[in-house]
mmCIF file of C-alpha atoms in Angstrom:
data_model
loop_
_atom_site.group_PDB
_atom_site.id
_atom_site.type_symbol
_atom_site.label_atom_id
_atom_site.label_comp_id
_atom_site.label_asym_id
_atom_site.label_seq_id
_atom_site.Cartn_x
_atom_site.Cartn_y
_atom_site.Cartn_z
ATOM 1 C CA MET A 122 108.582 109.264 84.453
ATOM 2 C CA SER A 123 106.824 107.843 81.350
ATOM 3 C CA LYS A 124 103.080 107.508 82.164
ATOM 4 C CA THR A 125 101.845 103.599 81.083
ATOM 5 C CA SER A 126 99.023 101.920 78.638
ATOM 6 C CA PHE A 127 97.513 98.534 79.947
ATOM 7 C CA VAL A 128 95.700 96.435 77.071
ATOM 8 C CA ASN A 129 93.901 93.288 77.908
ATOM 9 C CA LEU A 130 94.655 90.688 75.391
ATOM 10 C CA GLY A 131 92.070 87.834 76.340
ATOM 11 C CA GLU A 132 90.517 88.558 79.256
ATOM 12 C CA PRO A 133 86.285 89.960 79.030
ATOM 13 C CA GLN A 134 87.258 92.900 81.097
ATOM 14 C CA PRO A 135 89.438 95.385 79.277
ATOM 15 C CA VAL A 136 91.921 97.933 80.640
ATOM 16 C CA ILE A 137 93.556 101.082 79.021
ATOM 17 C CA HIS A 138 95.966 104.376 80.368
ATOM 18 C CA ALA A 139 95.977 105.946 77.213
ATOM 19 C CA SER A 140 99.759 106.839 77.263
ATOM 20 C CA THR A 141 103.029 106.086 75.857
ATOM 21 C CA PRO A 142 105.221 104.462 76.015
ATOM 22 C CA LEU A 143 103.095 101.705 75.460
ATOM 23 C CA ILE A 144 103.383 98.598 78.688
ATOM 24 C CA ILE A 145 101.063 95.995 78.582
ATOM 25 C CA SER A 146 101.105 94.520 81.818
ATOM 26 C CA ARG A 147 99.988 91.355 84.020
ATOM 27 C CA SER A 148 100.624 87.821 85.228
ATOM 28 C CA SER A 149 98.494 85.169 83.313
ATOM 29 C CA SER A 150 96.283 86.506 80.591
ATOM 30 C CA TRP A 151 97.568 90.001 80.601
ATOM 31 C CA VAL A 152 100.218 90.577 77.972
ATOM 32 C CA ARG A 153 103.082 93.042 79.103
ATOM 33 C CA PHE A 154 104.439 94.690 76.113
ATOM 34 C CA LEU A 155 107.398 97.160 76.721
ATOM 35 C CA SER A 156 109.076 98.694 73.692
ATOM 36 C CA LEU A 157 109.570 95.458 71.846
ATOM 37 C CA SER A 158 109.519 93.389 74.427
ATOM 38 C CA LEU A 159 106.216 91.334 74.813
ATOM 39 C CA TYR A 160 105.761 89.043 77.941
ATOM 40 C CA THR A 161 103.090 86.690 77.663
ATOM 41 C CA THR A 162 101.790 83.180 78.403
ATOM 42 C CA SER A 163 99.458 82.840 75.710
ATOM 43 C CA ALA A 164 100.095 79.540 73.146
ATOM 44 C CA ASN A 165 98.675 81.511 70.716
ATOM 45 C CA LEU A 166 100.339 84.446 70.861
ATOM 46 C CA SER A 167 103.700 82.976 71.408
ATOM 47 C CA SER A 168 103.329 80.443 68.351
ATOM 48 C CA LEU A 169 102.757 83.992 66.198
ATOM 49 C CA ALA A 170 105.408 86.296 67.895
ATOM 50 C CA LEU A 171 108.077 83.287 67.105
ATOM 51 C CA SER A 172 107.086 83.179 63.418
ATOM 52 C CA SER A 173 107.567 86.481 63.391
ATOM 53 C CA GLY A 174 111.314 87.292 64.367
ATOM 54 C CA PHE A 175 111.058 86.939 68.067
ATOM 55 C CA GLU A 176 113.321 85.718 70.238
ATOM 56 C CA ILE A 177 111.946 83.838 73.890
ATOM 57 C CA SER A 178 113.141 83.377 77.536
ATOM 58 C CA SER A 179 111.411 82.782 80.718
ATOM 59 C CA ASN A 180 110.496 85.641 83.123
ATOM 60 C CA LYS A 181 108.935 84.852 86.759
ATOM 61 C CA GLY A 182 107.672 87.511 88.443
ATOM 62 C CA PHE A 183 104.938 87.941 91.241
ATOM 63 C CA GLY A 184 104.643 84.193 91.388
ATOM 64 C CA THR A 185 103.513 84.061 87.994
ATOM 65 C CA VAL A 186 106.278 82.086 84.806
ATOM 66 C CA THR A 187 105.473 84.343 81.495
ATOM 67 C CA LYS A 188 107.781 84.410 78.591
ATOM 68 C CA THR A 189 109.754 86.922 76.836
ATOM 69 C CA PHE A 190 109.838 87.544 73.717
ATOM 70 C CA ILE A 191 112.243 90.432 72.170
ATOM 71 C CA PHE A 192 112.125 91.212 68.766
ATOM 72 C CA SER A 193 114.612 90.891 66.289
ATOM 73 C CA PRO A 194 114.416 92.432 62.614
ATOM 74 C CA PRO A 195 112.056 90.030 60.365
ATOM 75 C CA ASN A 196 113.014 88.941 57.469
ATOM 76 C CA THR A 197 110.817 88.441 54.649
ATOM 77 C CA VAL A 198 109.210 84.948 55.496
ATOM 78 C CA ALA A 199 108.368 86.601 58.796
ATOM 79 C CA LEU A 200 106.996 89.410 58.072
ATOM 80 C CA THR A 201 103.802 88.834 57.747
ATOM 81 C CA HIS A 202 103.586 87.216 60.764
ATOM 82 C CA THR A 203 105.015 90.317 61.656
ATOM 83 C CA LEU A 204 102.159 92.610 60.381
ATOM 84 C CA ARG A 205 99.564 89.925 61.864
ATOM 85 C CA LEU A 206 101.164 90.429 65.418
ATOM 86 C CA TRP A 207 101.073 94.391 65.267
ATOM 87 C CA LYS A 208 97.532 94.355 63.947
ATOM 88 C CA LEU A 209 96.492 91.956 66.808
ATOM 89 C CA ILE A 210 98.010 93.982 69.413
ATOM 90 C CA ILE A 211 96.605 97.473 67.640
ATOM 91 C CA SER A 212 93.195 96.344 67.441
ATOM 92 C CA TYR A 213 92.811 95.686 70.957
ATOM 93 C CA ILE A 214 94.410 98.378 71.834
ATOM 94 C CA TYR A 215 91.813 100.657 69.948
ATOM 95 C CA ARG A 216 88.618 98.700 71.141
ATOM 96 C CA ASP A 217 90.007 98.840 74.514
ATOM 97 C CA PHE A 218 90.658 102.372 74.556
ATOM 98 C CA LYS A 219 86.915 102.982 73.329
ATOM 99 C CA ILE A 220 85.565 100.995 75.679
ATOM 100 C CA ARG A 221 87.459 102.893 79.420
ATOM 101 C CA LYS A 222 90.242 103.800 80.725
ATOM 102 C CA ALA A 223 89.401 102.922 84.258
ATOM 103 C CA PHE A 224 89.972 99.964 85.585
ATOM 104 C CA PRO A 225 93.702 100.048 86.680
ATOM 105 C CA LEU A 226 95.584 96.811 87.362
ATOM 106 C CA VAL A 227 96.295 97.825 91.433
ATOM 107 C CA LYS A 228 95.399 94.934 93.685
ATOM 108 C CA PHE A 229 93.464 95.806 96.977
ATOM 109 C CA THR A 230 94.603 94.157 99.836
ATOM 110 C CA VAL A 231 93.838 94.588 103.705
ATOM 111 C CA TYR A 232 96.478 93.719 106.347
ATOM 112 C CA THR A 233 94.600 91.072 108.507
ATOM 113 C CA LEU A 234 96.029 93.446 111.351
ATOM 114 C CA ALA A 235 92.156 95.142 110.889
ATOM 115 C CA PHE A 236 91.087 91.510 112.292
ATOM 116 C CA PRO A 237 91.994 91.220 115.958
ATOM 117 C CA ASN A 238 90.171 87.872 117.813
ATOM 118 C CA TYR A 239 89.619 86.538 114.609
ATOM 119 C CA SER A 240 91.515 83.380 113.404
ATOM 120 C CA ALA A 241 93.418 83.136 110.320
ATOM 121 C CA GLU A 242 90.682 81.273 108.500
ATOM 122 C CA GLU A 243 88.117 84.195 109.729
ATOM 123 C CA ALA A 244 90.222 86.673 108.897
ATOM 124 C CA ILE A 245 90.648 85.391 104.913
ATOM 125 C CA LYS A 246 86.646 84.854 104.832
ATOM 126 C CA ALA A 247 86.458 88.223 105.976
ATOM 127 C CA ALA A 248 88.792 89.914 103.441
ATOM 128 C CA ALA A 249 86.740 88.125 100.669
ATOM 129 C CA GLN A 250 83.259 88.906 101.958
ATOM 130 C CA LEU A 251 84.417 92.975 102.228
ATOM 131 C CA GLY A 252 85.622 92.597 98.444
ATOM 132 C CA TYR A 253 89.164 92.804 98.793
ATOM 133 C CA ASP A 254 91.494 91.201 96.156
ATOM 134 C CA GLY A 255 93.833 89.575 98.896
ATOM 135 C CA VAL A 256 94.922 89.649 102.587
ATOM 136 C CA ASP A 257 98.542 90.684 103.890
ATOM 137 C CA ILE A 258 99.034 88.514 106.916
ATOM 138 C CA ARG A 259 100.481 89.271 109.921
ATOM 139 C CA VAL A 260 103.132 87.304 110.903
ATOM 140 C CA ARG A 261 103.835 86.679 114.989
ATOM 141 C CA GLU A 262 103.626 84.707 117.849
ATOM 142 C CA ASP A 263 100.382 86.646 118.480
ATOM 143 C CA GLY A 264 99.613 86.929 114.931
ATOM 144 C CA HIS A 265 97.436 85.333 112.493
ATOM 145 C CA VAL A 266 100.305 82.819 111.886
ATOM 146 C CA PHE A 267 103.688 82.205 112.560
ATOM 147 C CA ILE A 268 106.792 80.296 111.157
ATOM 148 C CA ASP A 269 106.088 77.229 113.583
ATOM 149 C CA ALA A 270 102.874 76.959 111.745
ATOM 150 C CA PRO A 271 102.608 73.815 110.388
ATOM 151 C CA LYS A 272 103.192 72.919 106.235
ATOM 152 C CA GLU A 273 99.350 71.364 106.809
ATOM 153 C CA PHE A 274 97.718 75.079 107.996
ATOM 154 C CA ARG A 275 99.878 76.592 105.479
ATOM 155 C CA LYS A 276 98.842 74.700 102.945
ATOM 156 C CA ARG A 277 94.936 74.880 104.538
ATOM 157 C CA LEU A 278 95.385 78.764 104.611
ATOM 158 C CA VAL A 279 96.068 79.148 100.504
ATOM 159 C CA GLU A 280 93.342 76.650 99.764
ATOM 160 C CA LEU A 281 90.776 78.595 101.192
ATOM 161 C CA ALA A 282 91.985 81.835 99.915
ATOM 162 C CA GLU A 283 92.011 80.445 96.322
ATOM 163 C CA SER A 284 88.649 78.791 97.432
ATOM 164 C CA LEU A 285 87.159 82.085 97.959
ATOM 165 C CA GLY A 286 88.714 83.611 94.890
ATOM 166 C CA ILE A 287 91.630 86.151 96.539
ATOM 167 C CA ARG A 288 95.225 85.454 97.849
ATOM 168 C CA ILE A 289 97.991 85.517 100.232
ATOM 169 C CA TYR A 290 99.908 88.640 98.772
ATOM 170 C CA GLY A 291 102.276 90.079 101.691
ATOM 171 C CA VAL A 292 103.786 88.283 104.382
ATOM 172 C CA TYR A 293 104.118 91.309 107.042
ATOM 173 C CA THR A 294 106.846 90.256 109.330
ATOM 174 C CA TYR A 295 107.832 92.233 112.049
ATOM 175 C CA LEU A 296 111.838 91.489 111.075
ATOM 176 C CA GLY A 297 114.524 94.263 110.979
ATOM 177 C CA ARG A 298 115.044 95.912 114.523
ATOM 178 C CA ASN A 299 117.433 93.086 115.091
ATOM 179 C CA PHE A 300 119.169 93.951 111.795
ATOM 180 C CA VAL A 301 121.453 96.502 113.527
ATOM 181 C CA VAL A 302 122.133 95.096 116.822
ATOM 182 C CA PRO A 303 126.421 95.350 117.450
ATOM 183 C CA ASP A 304 126.216 91.633 118.620
ATOM 184 C CA PRO A 305 126.891 89.467 115.483
ATOM 185 C CA ASN A 306 125.624 86.105 116.852
ATOM 186 C CA VAL A 307 121.949 88.329 116.907
ATOM 187 C CA ARG A 308 122.226 89.269 113.714
ATOM 188 C CA ARG A 309 123.443 85.437 112.592
ATOM 189 C CA ARG A 310 119.984 84.402 114.472
ATOM 190 C CA ALA A 311 117.991 87.437 112.753
ATOM 191 C CA LEU A 312 119.288 85.943 109.162
ATOM 192 C CA GLU A 313 118.339 82.446 110.426
ATOM 193 C CA GLU A 314 114.760 84.175 111.066
ATOM 194 C CA ALA A 315 114.481 85.665 107.817
ATOM 195 C CA ARG A 316 115.217 82.286 106.438
ATOM 196 C CA ALA A 317 112.478 80.731 108.376
ATOM 197 C CA HIS A 318 109.355 83.518 107.004
ATOM 198 C CA LEU A 319 110.900 83.715 103.492
ATOM 199 C CA ASP A 320 109.963 79.941 103.767
ATOM 200 C CA LEU A 321 106.499 80.295 105.305
ATOM 201 C CA ALA A 322 105.840 83.106 102.074
ATOM 202 C CA VAL A 323 106.926 80.501 99.786
ATOM 203 C CA ASP A 324 104.479 78.131 101.655
ATOM 204 C CA LEU A 325 101.998 81.017 101.408
ATOM 205 C CA ASN A 326 102.325 81.419 98.048
ATOM 206 C CA GLY A 327 103.265 85.544 99.038
ATOM 207 C CA ALA A 328 104.292 88.208 96.425
ATOM 208 C CA TYR A 329 106.544 89.984 99.337
ATOM 209 C CA VAL A 330 107.444 89.993 103.008
ATOM 210 C CA ARG A 331 107.625 92.858 104.972
ATOM 211 C CA ILE A 332 110.479 94.285 107.045
ATOM 212 C CA PHE A 333 111.021 97.099 109.066
ATOM 213 C CA ALA A 334 114.200 99.142 108.643
ATOM 214 C CA GLY A 335 116.241 98.711 112.219
ATOM 215 C CA THR A 336 115.191 101.007 115.260
ATOM 216 C CA LYS A 337 114.741 104.897 115.314
ATOM 217 C CA GLU A 338 118.030 105.337 116.356
ATOM 218 C CA ARG A 339 119.098 106.749 112.574
ATOM 219 C CA THR A 340 122.850 106.526 113.192
ATOM 220 C CA GLU A 341 125.531 105.504 110.336
ATOM 221 C CA ARG A 342 126.335 102.575 111.912
ATOM 222 C CA ASN A 343 123.187 101.395 112.312
ATOM 223 C CA MET A 344 122.266 102.194 108.881
ATOM 224 C CA LYS A 345 125.435 100.407 107.368
ATOM 225 C CA LEU A 346 124.421 97.284 109.749
ATOM 226 C CA PHE A 347 121.040 97.523 107.920
ATOM 227 C CA ILE A 348 122.433 97.655 104.907
ATOM 228 C CA GLU A 349 124.632 94.868 105.385
ATOM 229 C CA MET A 350 121.545 92.519 106.629
ATOM 230 C CA CYS A 351 119.619 93.508 103.807
ATOM 231 C CA ARG A 352 122.386 92.174 100.945
ATOM 232 C CA LEU A 353 121.608 88.828 103.049
ATOM 233 C CA VAL A 354 118.110 88.890 103.038
ATOM 234 C CA CYS A 355 117.762 89.852 99.680
ATOM 235 C CA ARG A 356 119.780 86.693 98.618
ATOM 236 C CA GLU A 357 117.963 84.432 100.345
ATOM 237 C CA ALA A 358 114.710 85.949 98.966
ATOM 238 C CA GLU A 359 116.165 86.298 95.115
ATOM 239 C CA ASP A 360 116.670 82.290 95.664
ATOM 240 C CA ARG A 361 112.855 81.465 96.595
ATOM 241 C CA GLY A 362 111.671 83.808 93.978
ATOM 242 C CA LEU A 363 110.302 86.310 96.127
ATOM 243 C CA LEU A 364 110.523 90.094 97.102
ATOM 244 C CA ILE A 365 111.399 92.334 100.341
ATOM 245 C CA GLY A 366 109.541 95.050 100.982
ATOM 246 C CA ILE A 367 110.988 97.986 103.632
ATOM 247 C CA GLU A 368 108.562 100.224 105.288
ATOM 248 C CA THR A 369 108.519 103.433 105.337
ATOM 249 C CA HIS A 370 107.718 103.094 109.229
ATOM 250 C CA GLY A 371 109.793 105.756 110.832
ATOM 251 C CA GLU A 372 112.989 103.829 111.505
ATOM 252 C CA LEU A 373 116.152 104.270 108.969
ATOM 253 C CA VAL A 374 114.083 104.655 105.956
ATOM 254 C CA TYR A 375 111.314 107.548 106.365
ATOM 255 C CA SER A 376 111.972 109.304 103.251
ATOM 256 C CA GLY A 377 112.455 109.407 99.875
ATOM 257 C CA ASP A 378 116.219 110.033 100.204
ATOM 258 C CA THR A 379 116.426 106.791 102.616
ATOM 259 C CA CYS A 380 114.528 104.813 100.261
ATOM 260 C CA ASN A 381 116.711 105.384 97.494
ATOM 261 C CA LEU A 382 120.159 105.357 100.204
ATOM 262 C CA VAL A 383 118.944 101.400 100.802
ATOM 263 C CA LEU A 384 118.156 100.726 97.416
ATOM 264 C CA GLU A 385 121.211 101.637 95.691
ATOM 265 C CA GLU A 386 123.502 100.680 98.598
ATOM 266 C CA VAL A 387 121.804 97.240 98.631
ATOM 267 C CA GLY A 388 121.848 96.843 94.716
ATOM 268 C CA CYS A 389 119.185 93.562 94.699
ATOM 269 C CA ASP A 390 116.370 93.411 92.306
ATOM 270 C CA ALA A 391 114.216 91.784 95.295
ATOM 271 C CA LEU A 392 114.378 94.582 96.864
ATOM 272 C CA THR A 393 111.154 97.048 97.561
ATOM 273 C CA ILE A 394 109.656 99.632 99.209
ATOM 274 C CA VAL A 395 106.245 99.613 101.121
ATOM 275 C CA TYR A 396 105.671 103.108 101.315
ATOM 276 C CA ASP A 397 103.220 103.677 104.009
ATOM 277 C CA ILE A 398 102.006 107.641 103.441
ATOM 278 C CA ALA A 399 100.838 107.917 106.541
ATOM 279 C CA HIS A 400 104.496 107.927 108.412
ATOM 280 C CA ILE A 401 106.158 109.920 105.897
ATOM 281 C CA TYR A 402 103.214 112.587 106.536
ATOM 282 C CA MET A 403 103.982 112.149 110.630
ATOM 283 C CA GLU A 404 107.659 112.722 109.840
ATOM 284 C CA GLY A 405 106.641 116.293 109.014
ATOM 285 C CA LEU A 406 107.187 115.744 105.325
ATOM 286 C CA ASN A 407 105.506 115.876 102.064
ATOM 287 C CA PRO A 408 104.459 111.973 101.134
ATOM 288 C CA LEU A 409 103.754 113.160 97.427
ATOM 289 C CA GLU A 410 107.533 114.848 97.168
ATOM 290 C CA GLU A 411 109.245 112.165 98.689
ATOM 291 C CA LEU A 412 107.778 109.637 96.489
ATOM 292 C CA LYS A 413 108.349 111.407 93.537
ATOM 293 C CA LYS A 414 112.094 110.692 94.432
ATOM 294 C CA VAL A 415 111.764 106.861 94.066
ATOM 295 C CA ASP A 416 111.591 104.807 90.741
ATOM 296 C CA LEU A 417 107.813 104.064 91.003
ATOM 297 C CA ASN A 418 108.884 100.312 89.950
ATOM 298 C CA LYS A 419 110.647 99.597 93.239
ATOM 299 C CA VAL A 420 107.195 100.635 95.327
ATOM 300 C CA ILE A 421 105.577 97.227 95.691
ATOM 301 C CA ALA A 422 102.812 98.621 97.820
ATOM 302 C CA PHE A 423 101.261 101.540 99.151
ATOM 303 C CA GLN A 424 99.769 101.613 102.632
ATOM 304 C CA PHE A 425 96.750 103.606 103.123
ATOM 305 C CA HIS A 426 95.502 104.483 106.766
ATOM 306 C CA ASP A 427 94.336 107.821 108.250
ATOM 307 C CA PHE A 428 95.019 109.716 111.159
ATOM 308 C CA LYS A 429 93.298 113.169 112.592
ATOM 309 C CA LYS A 430 96.179 115.077 115.293
ATOM 310 C CA GLU A 431 93.993 116.172 118.583
ATOM 311 C CA ASP A 432 95.750 117.396 121.801
ATOM 312 C CA SER A 433 98.953 116.803 120.300
ATOM 313 C CA LYS A 434 98.185 113.234 119.676
ATOM 314 C CA TRP A 435 97.729 110.954 116.372
ATOM 315 C CA ARG A 436 94.203 109.575 116.616
ATOM 316 C CA ALA A 437 93.227 107.145 114.283
ATOM 317 C CA VAL A 438 90.314 107.527 111.757
ATOM 318 C CA LEU A 439 88.536 105.881 108.809
ATOM 319 C CA LEU A 440 89.996 106.969 105.619
ATOM 320 C CA SER A 441 89.026 110.326 104.531
ATOM 321 C CA TYR A 442 88.237 111.633 108.025
ATOM 322 C CA GLY A 443 91.954 112.288 108.750
ATOM 323 C CA GLU A 444 94.590 114.930 107.604
ATOM 324 C CA VAL A 445 96.988 112.384 105.653
ATOM 325 C CA PRO A 446 96.875 113.915 102.239
ATOM 326 C CA HIS A 447 96.372 110.772 100.190
ATOM 327 C CA ASP A 448 94.603 111.885 97.158
ATOM 328 C CA PRO A 449 97.689 114.014 95.485
ATOM 329 C CA VAL A 450 99.671 110.735 95.781
ATOM 330 C CA ILE A 451 96.701 108.372 94.109
ATOM 331 C CA GLU A 452 96.245 111.129 91.048
ATOM 332 C CA TYR A 453 99.843 110.455 90.756
ATOM 333 C CA LEU A 454 99.986 106.815 90.914
ATOM 334 C CA ARG A 455 96.961 106.564 88.153
ATOM 335 C CA SER A 456 98.594 108.727 86.058
ATOM 336 C CA GLN A 457 101.952 107.120 86.076
ATOM 337 C CA GLY A 458 99.800 103.789 85.965
ATOM 338 C CA TYR A 459 100.678 102.308 88.993
ATOM 339 C CA ASP A 460 100.056 98.223 88.743
ATOM 340 C CA LYS A 461 101.174 96.661 92.048
ATOM 341 C CA PHE A 462 99.235 97.142 95.557
ATOM 342 C CA VAL A 463 97.126 98.915 97.435
ATOM 343 C CA VAL A 464 97.202 98.462 101.097
ATOM 344 C CA ASP A 465 94.152 99.156 103.453
ATOM 345 C CA GLU A 466 95.895 99.262 106.703
ATOM 346 C CA TYR A 467 93.381 99.465 109.105
ATOM 347 C CA GLU A 468 95.104 99.257 112.683
ATOM 348 C CA LYS A 469 91.807 98.123 114.796
ATOM 349 C CA TRP A 470 94.610 95.495 116.430
ATOM 350 C CA TRP A 471 96.422 98.402 118.212
ATOM 351 C CA ARG A 472 93.800 100.961 117.790
ATOM 352 C CA PRO A 473 90.199 99.813 119.524
ATOM 353 C CA GLU A 474 88.541 103.160 118.888
ATOM 354 C CA LEU A 475 88.216 102.280 115.227
ATOM 355 C CA PRO A 476 84.728 100.555 114.142
ATOM 356 C CA ASP A 477 84.054 97.041 113.959
ATOM 357 C CA PRO A 478 86.246 96.248 110.905
ATOM 358 C CA MET A 479 83.391 95.037 108.921
ATOM 359 C CA VAL A 480 82.040 98.428 109.245
ATOM 360 C CA GLY A 481 84.993 100.479 108.441
ATOM 361 C CA LEU A 482 86.439 98.315 106.397
ATOM 362 C CA LYS A 483 83.716 98.850 103.955
ATOM 363 C CA HIS A 484 83.954 102.596 103.972
ATOM 364 C CA ASN A 485 87.676 101.542 103.177
ATOM 365 C CA LEU A 486 87.769 100.240 100.252
ATOM 366 C CA LYS A 487 84.829 102.359 98.882
ATOM 367 C CA TYR A 488 86.836 105.154 99.395
ATOM 368 C CA LEU A 489 89.869 103.411 97.260
ATOM 369 C CA LYS A 490 88.187 102.099 94.696
ATOM 370 C CA GLU A 491 86.437 105.204 93.844
ATOM 371 C CA LYS A 492 89.614 107.160 94.277
ATOM 372 C CA PHE A 493 91.116 105.005 92.167
ATOM 373 C CA GLY A 494 88.365 104.800 89.454
ATOM 374 C CA VAL A 495 87.688 100.991 90.207
ATOM 375 C CA VAL A 496 83.917 99.967 89.556
ATOM 376 C CA ARG A 497 84.055 96.471 90.329
#
C-alpha cells in the first residue's frame, strides 16, 4: 500500500508526512489531492483551479461537502494559471516539509462507555476537558442516549459539543445481533430499529454508526443472513450520508479474512470496519498481520484498550500496562498516513476495576498522542 503525504493549504498548523504518491487530506480548510484530483472548499483555490483546466464535481464525506477538481490537459490560455496552481501547492509542500512530519490527521475520540453514572452532557464535557477531539456516544436504553430521545435533546447535545470544540463522531449502537435471527419478522424489526438509529446519528451530526457482526455462532447461514441485512442497512446509511462500521468484536467478523469477506459480499461504499485491536488479539491472532490483509481505507476507526491475562482471565488495565500489541499497529498506521479515528475504548461501565475515568483517560490519551507523534 502506498504511503500518504499531508499538506496544509490554509491553517497555521501544517501537517506533512513525506512520501509518495501525494495525497492531501481533510475536510473544510484541508485540501485533498490524489494524483490529478483536488478536493477543496477554498473559493480562491477553486477559482484558480477552474482557470487551470480543472473540472468540478461535488463530493460529500464525513459530514462535509467538498468540491472535486479533475485535471484535464490545459490549453495555452490556462497554462499560466496551471503553473501558478502547481507553484502554490509545491510552495506549501516545501514549507510544511521543513516544519515537521508529525501531527497526523487522526482524531482522538473516547467511547462514552468510559463514563458510567455521567449524564450525556457530563460525558461530553469530561471528554472536552481531557482533550479529546470528540466522543463516540453509547446508544442503548441504559446508555447516554437512545432512539426515543427527543429532537430537542439531540440538538442540545450537538450544540454543547460544538461549544466545547469537539464533536460526536461515532454513534455506538448494539445493532447486529438480531441480523442473524432466522425469523424474518425479527429481522424486519431489526431493520426498522436500524433506520431509527441512523436517524439519530444524523441528528447528532455523527460520521459513522457502529454495529456488531451477528453472534459468536459462526455458521454459513448466519453469515449469509448478516450480509443480507448489512446490504439493506448500508443502503439506508448511504441515503443519509452516513457510514456503517462493523466492530471486530469476536462475532462473525473477527479477522482480516472475515472483514474482507463481508466488505466484498456487501459491496457498498458505506460499509467500513471498526478495528478492535484487543479482540483480534484475544482471538489468538496477530492484530498487525490481520490488519495488513484489509484495505486501510475501509477502516473507519481503531479501538484501543488493554488487557492482562491473570488466572486464565483477561483483566482490563490502562494502555501500555497490558499484553495487547498496540505499538506495531500504531507504527503501521503512521507509516501509511492513516487519517481517521483513534478510539479510546475505556470500558469503565463494565470494568469497575479501572481507575476513575478522569484519571485513567488522562493516561490513555497521553499514551496515544505520544505514540502517534502528536504534541497538540
